[in-house]
């Protein structure tokens, strides 16, 4: 009975984390994309109609677009839309398929964890230098900070998928199999 209660509480925590992360991802994607789009359109209008422009617009446009795309990548993991190699897994016998499914979740988790860690190191290094983008006047650590922030979201997404797989839940997007059960 207490195992079910613990599993239920853990499941509730996983669902709450999933929902909270989805809200942050969605808000980030929408705000950053709309802001980048506004800046891009404004720059085109200024350049081609008024023969002027804003010097920092390209740097900010690129930075916001990259942040939004990486957040969308994390969201794609949640929705089962991120790239996964599953053709070979589908052909395996059931016991091997389950092991391969787990490996297919652990491998990108490790890779994203590595990107998070090295991105954090590099962002800290750039922060310590105090460099500012000459065009956008944005501190470079804000630009490079997209790597550890978004890779942390990817790591959380893969951990959520591993927990769900271990509970026997199907993976999103018509996942590979029936999970661990």
mmCIF file of N, CA and C in Angstrom, residues 28-95:
data_model
loop_
_atom_site.group_PDB
_atom_site.id
_atom_site.type_symbol
_atom_site.label_atom_id
_atom_site.label_comp_id
_atom_site.label_asym_id
_atom_site.label_seq_id
_atom_site.Cartn_x
_atom_site.Cartn_y
_atom_site.Cartn_z
ATOM 1 N N UNK A 28 7.914 30.856 -23.096
ATOM 2 C CA UNK A 28 9.192 31.266 -23.680
ATOM 3 C C UNK A 28 9.162 31.249 -25.195
ATOM 4 N N UNK A 29 8.624 30.171 -25.757
ATOM 5 C CA UNK A 29 8.554 30.046 -27.214
ATOM 6 C C UNK A 29 7.702 31.174 -27.798
ATOM 7 N N UNK A 30 6.541 31.411 -27.223
ATOM 8 C CA UNK A 30 5.625 32.432 -27.749
ATOM 9 C C UNK A 30 6.229 33.828 -27.614
ATOM 10 N N UNK A 31 6.697 34.175 -26.425
ATOM 11 C CA UNK A 31 7.230 35.525 -26.197
ATOM 12 C C UNK A 31 8.470 35.774 -27.048
ATOM 13 N N UNK A 32 9.403 34.819 -27.049
ATOM 14 C CA UNK A 32 10.635 35.019 -27.809
ATOM 15 C C UNK A 32 10.384 35.054 -29.310
ATOM 16 N N UNK A 33 9.517 34.166 -29.804
ATOM 17 C CA UNK A 33 9.222 34.143 -31.240
ATOM 18 C C UNK A 33 8.503 35.414 -31.684
ATOM 19 N N UNK A 34 7.493 35.828 -30.928
ATOM 20 C CA UNK A 34 6.762 37.041 -31.296
ATOM 21 C C UNK A 34 7.651 38.282 -31.217
ATOM 22 N N UNK A 35 8.513 38.325 -30.201
ATOM 23 C CA UNK A 35 9.431 39.464 -30.084
ATOM 24 C C UNK A 35 10.421 39.479 -31.244
ATOM 25 N N UNK A 36 10.983 38.310 -31.570
ATOM 26 C CA UNK A 36 11.913 38.228 -32.702
ATOM 27 C C UNK A 36 11.210 38.610 -34.008
ATOM 28 N N UNK A 37 10.001 38.116 -34.180
ATOM 29 C CA UNK A 37 9.241 38.436 -35.383
ATOM 30 C C UNK A 37 8.971 39.939 -35.481
ATOM 31 N N UNK A 38 8.591 40.529 -34.368
ATOM 32 C CA UNK A 38 8.336 41.981 -34.342
ATOM 33 C C UNK A 38 9.594 42.758 -34.691
ATOM 34 N N UNK A 39 10.711 42.375 -34.094
ATOM 35 C CA UNK A 39 11.979 43.063 -34.368
ATOM 36 C C UNK A 39 12.372 42.884 -35.833
ATOM 37 N N UNK A 40 12.209 41.661 -36.368
ATOM 38 C CA UNK A 40 12.561 41.396 -37.760
ATOM 39 C C UNK A 40 11.723 42.191 -38.735
ATOM 40 N N UNK A 41 10.414 42.222 -38.510
ATOM 41 C CA UNK A 41 9.518 42.978 -39.393
ATOM 42 C C UNK A 41 9.818 44.467 -39.285
ATOM 43 N N UNK A 42 10.038 44.930 -38.062
ATOM 44 C CA UNK A 42 10.345 46.344 -37.853
ATOM 45 C C UNK A 42 11.630 46.729 -38.599
ATOM 46 N N UNK A 43 12.624 45.875 -38.553
ATOM 47 C CA UNK A 43 13.889 46.160 -39.225
ATOM 48 C C UNK A 43 13.714 46.205 -40.743
ATOM 49 N N UNK A 44 12.923 45.293 -41.295
ATOM 50 C CA UNK A 44 12.675 45.283 -42.740
ATOM 51 C C UNK A 44 11.941 46.552 -43.160
ATOM 52 N N UNK A 45 10.920 46.923 -42.403
ATOM 53 C CA UNK A 45 10.165 48.145 -42.721
ATOM 54 C C UNK A 45 11.080 49.362 -42.648
ATOM 55 N N UNK A 46 11.872 49.448 -41.577
ATOM 56 C CA UNK A 46 12.771 50.592 -41.439
ATOM 57 C C UNK A 46 13.794 50.643 -42.563
ATOM 58 N N UNK A 47 14.322 49.483 -42.944
ATOM 59 C CA UNK A 47 15.371 49.447 -43.962
ATOM 60 C C UNK A 47 14.834 49.774 -45.352
ATOM 61 N N UNK A 48 13.721 49.161 -45.743
ATOM 62 C CA UNK A 48 13.265 49.289 -47.126
ATOM 63 C C UNK A 48 12.280 50.440 -47.355
ATOM 64 N N UNK A 49 11.633 50.911 -46.313
ATOM 65 C CA UNK A 49 10.698 52.021 -46.494
ATOM 66 C C UNK A 49 11.310 53.350 -46.047
ATOM 67 N N UNK A 50 12.031 53.323 -44.929
ATOM 68 C CA UNK A 50 12.571 54.563 -44.362
ATOM 69 C C UNK A 50 14.080 54.702 -44.528
ATOM 70 N N UNK A 51 14.710 53.735 -45.192
ATOM 71 C CA UNK A 51 16.150 53.767 -45.441
ATOM 72 C C UNK A 51 16.959 54.003 -44.160
ATOM 73 N N UNK A 52 16.537 53.338 -43.089
ATOM 74 C CA UNK A 52 17.276 53.414 -41.825
ATOM 75 C C UNK A 52 17.223 52.025 -41.188
ATOM 76 N N UNK A 53 17.528 51.927 -39.938
ATOM 77 C CA UNK A 53 17.475 50.640 -39.259
ATOM 78 C C UNK A 53 17.931 50.772 -37.822
ATOM 79 N N UNK A 54 17.889 49.668 -37.131
ATOM 80 C CA UNK A 54 18.313 49.628 -35.731
ATOM 81 C C UNK A 54 19.541 48.726 -35.661
ATOM 82 N N UNK A 55 20.677 49.251 -35.223
ATOM 83 C CA UNK A 55 21.923 48.475 -35.258
ATOM 84 C C UNK A 55 21.881 47.166 -34.453
ATOM 85 N N UNK A 56 21.146 47.144 -33.385
ATOM 86 C CA UNK A 56 21.143 45.966 -32.522
ATOM 87 C C UNK A 56 20.116 44.915 -32.911
ATOM 88 N N UNK A 57 19.272 45.210 -33.906
ATOM 89 C CA UNK A 57 18.138 44.328 -34.193
ATOM 90 C C UNK A 57 18.551 42.929 -34.648
ATOM 91 N N UNK A 58 19.569 42.819 -35.495
ATOM 92 C CA UNK A 58 19.948 41.499 -36.006
ATOM 93 C C UNK A 58 20.447 40.590 -34.884
ATOM 94 N N UNK A 59 21.293 41.120 -34.011
ATOM 95 C CA UNK A 59 21.811 40.317 -32.897
ATOM 96 C C UNK A 59 20.713 39.855 -31.945
ATOM 97 N N UNK A 60 19.784 40.739 -31.636
ATOM 98 C CA UNK A 60 18.675 40.390 -30.743
ATOM 99 C C UNK A 60 17.740 39.399 -31.439
ATOM 100 N N UNK A 61 17.462 39.636 -32.723
ATOM 101 C CA UNK A 61 16.613 38.727 -33.494
ATOM 102 C C UNK A 61 17.191 37.307 -33.481
ATOM 103 N N UNK A 62 18.467 37.186 -33.763
ATOM 104 C CA UNK A 62 19.121 35.864 -33.794
ATOM 105 C C UNK A 62 19.109 35.225 -32.414
ATOM 106 N N UNK A 63 19.447 35.989 -31.386
ATOM 107 C CA UNK A 63 19.478 35.450 -30.016
ATOM 108 C C UNK A 63 18.105 34.944 -29.593
ATOM 109 N N UNK A 64 17.074 35.741 -29.801
ATOM 110 C CA UNK A 64 15.720 35.326 -29.411
ATOM 111 C C UNK A 64 15.253 34.111 -30.211
ATOM 112 N N UNK A 65 15.609 34.073 -31.494
ATOM 113 C CA UNK A 65 15.211 32.940 -32.333
ATOM 114 C C UNK A 65 15.888 31.652 -31.862
ATOM 115 N N UNK A 66 17.155 31.719 -31.545
ATOM 116 C CA UNK A 66 17.877 30.532 -31.060
ATOM 117 C C UNK A 66 17.289 30.048 -29.739
ATOM 118 N N UNK A 67 17.046 30.969 -28.814
ATOM 119 C CA UNK A 67 16.437 30.589 -27.535
ATOM 120 C C UNK A 67 15.089 29.897 -27.777
ATOM 121 N N UNK A 68 14.263 30.484 -28.648
ATOM 122 C CA UNK A 68 12.935 29.916 -28.910
ATOM 123 C C UNK A 68 13.036 28.539 -29.564
ATOM 124 N N UNK A 69 13.962 28.375 -30.509
ATOM 125 C CA UNK A 69 14.117 27.081 -31.186
ATOM 126 C C UNK A 69 14.583 26.000 -30.214
ATOM 127 N N UNK A 70 15.502 26.332 -29.335
ATOM 128 C CA UNK A 70 15.971 25.330 -28.382
ATOM 129 C C UNK A 70 14.879 24.969 -27.368
ATOM 130 N N UNK A 71 14.091 25.951 -26.954
ATOM 131 C CA UNK A 71 12.952 25.638 -26.087
ATOM 132 C C UNK A 71 11.938 24.761 -26.821
ATOM 133 N N UNK A 72 11.740 25.033 -28.099
ATOM 134 C CA UNK A 72 10.826 24.211 -28.897
ATOM 135 C C UNK A 72 11.360 22.783 -29.038
ATOM 136 N N UNK A 73 12.671 22.615 -29.071
ATOM 137 C CA UNK A 73 13.252 21.277 -29.116
ATOM 138 C C UNK A 73 12.922 20.486 -27.866
ATOM 139 N N UNK A 74 12.982 21.139 -26.724
ATOM 140 C CA UNK A 74 12.615 20.491 -25.470
ATOM 141 C C UNK A 74 11.144 20.102 -25.493
ATOM 142 N N UNK A 75 10.326 20.997 -25.989
ATOM 143 C CA UNK A 75 8.893 20.713 -26.091
ATOM 144 C C UNK A 75 8.636 19.554 -27.053
ATOM 145 N N UNK A 76 9.446 19.466 -28.105
ATOM 146 C CA UNK A 76 9.302 18.366 -29.063
ATOM 147 C C UNK A 76 9.598 17.019 -28.404
ATOM 148 N N UNK A 77 10.532 16.999 -27.457
ATOM 149 C CA UNK A 77 10.804 15.756 -26.723
ATOM 150 C C UNK A 77 9.547 15.348 -25.967
ATOM 151 N N UNK A 78 8.893 16.295 -25.323
ATOM 152 C CA UNK A 78 7.676 16.008 -24.565
ATOM 153 C C UNK A 78 6.580 15.431 -25.453
ATOM 154 N N UNK A 79 6.444 15.999 -26.639
ATOM 155 C CA UNK A 79 5.353 15.616 -27.520
ATOM 156 C C UNK A 79 5.695 14.451 -28.440
ATOM 157 N N UNK A 80 6.889 13.875 -28.282
ATOM 158 C CA UNK A 80 7.290 12.744 -29.107
ATOM 159 C C UNK A 80 7.634 13.135 -30.533
ATOM 160 N N UNK A 81 8.012 14.382 -30.743
ATOM 161 C CA UNK A 81 8.328 14.871 -32.082
ATOM 162 C C UNK A 81 9.823 15.029 -32.319
ATOM 163 N N UNK A 82 10.626 14.801 -31.283
ATOM 164 C CA UNK A 82 12.068 14.948 -31.428
ATOM 165 C C UNK A 82 12.633 13.704 -32.080
ATOM 166 N N UNK A 83 13.720 13.864 -32.791
ATOM 167 C CA UNK A 83 14.331 12.771 -33.538
ATOM 168 C C UNK A 83 14.729 11.631 -32.605
ATOM 169 N N UNK A 84 14.278 10.428 -32.976
ATOM 170 C CA UNK A 84 14.670 9.206 -32.256
ATOM 171 C C UNK A 84 14.851 8.103 -33.276
ATOM 172 N N UNK A 85 15.854 7.281 -33.043
ATOM 173 C CA UNK A 85 16.067 6.139 -33.925
ATOM 174 C C UNK A 85 15.260 4.982 -33.356
ATOM 175 N N UNK A 86 14.193 4.632 -34.064
ATOM 176 C CA UNK A 86 13.348 3.557 -33.545
ATOM 177 C C UNK A 86 13.072 2.452 -34.556
ATOM 178 N N UNK A 87 13.546 2.604 -35.782
ATOM 179 C CA UNK A 87 13.279 1.579 -36.799
ATOM 180 C C UNK A 87 13.881 0.253 -36.375
ATOM 181 N N UNK A 88 15.146 0.258 -35.993
ATOM 182 C CA UNK A 88 15.805 -0.970 -35.559
ATOM 183 C C UNK A 88 15.203 -1.538 -34.290
ATOM 184 N N UNK A 89 14.765 -0.678 -33.408
ATOM 185 C CA UNK A 89 14.183 -1.114 -32.140
ATOM 186 C C UNK A 89 12.892 -1.881 -32.380
ATOM 187 N N UNK A 90 12.097 -1.423 -33.317
ATOM 188 C CA UNK A 90 10.824 -2.085 -33.612
ATOM 189 C C UNK A 90 11.013 -3.518 -34.119
ATOM 190 N N UNK A 91 12.162 -3.807 -34.701
ATOM 191 C CA UNK A 91 12.430 -5.125 -35.265
ATOM 192 C C UNK A 91 12.974 -6.120 -34.244
ATOM 193 N N UNK A 92 13.341 -5.642 -33.076
ATOM 194 C CA UNK A 92 13.938 -6.512 -32.052
ATOM 195 C C UNK A 92 12.872 -7.336 -31.329
ATOM 196 N N UNK A 93 13.277 -8.498 -30.785
ATOM 197 C CA UNK A 93 12.357 -9.246 -29.921
ATOM 198 C C UNK A 93 12.061 -8.432 -28.658
ATOM 199 N N UNK A 94 10.930 -8.708 -28.025
ATOM 200 C CA UNK A 94 10.434 -7.911 -26.884
ATOM 201 C C UNK A 94 11.479 -7.650 -25.802
ATOM 202 N N UNK A 95 12.213 -8.665 -25.282
ATOM 203 C CA UNK A 95 13.167 -8.369 -24.207
ATOM 204 C C UNK A 95 14.282 -7.421 -24.650
#
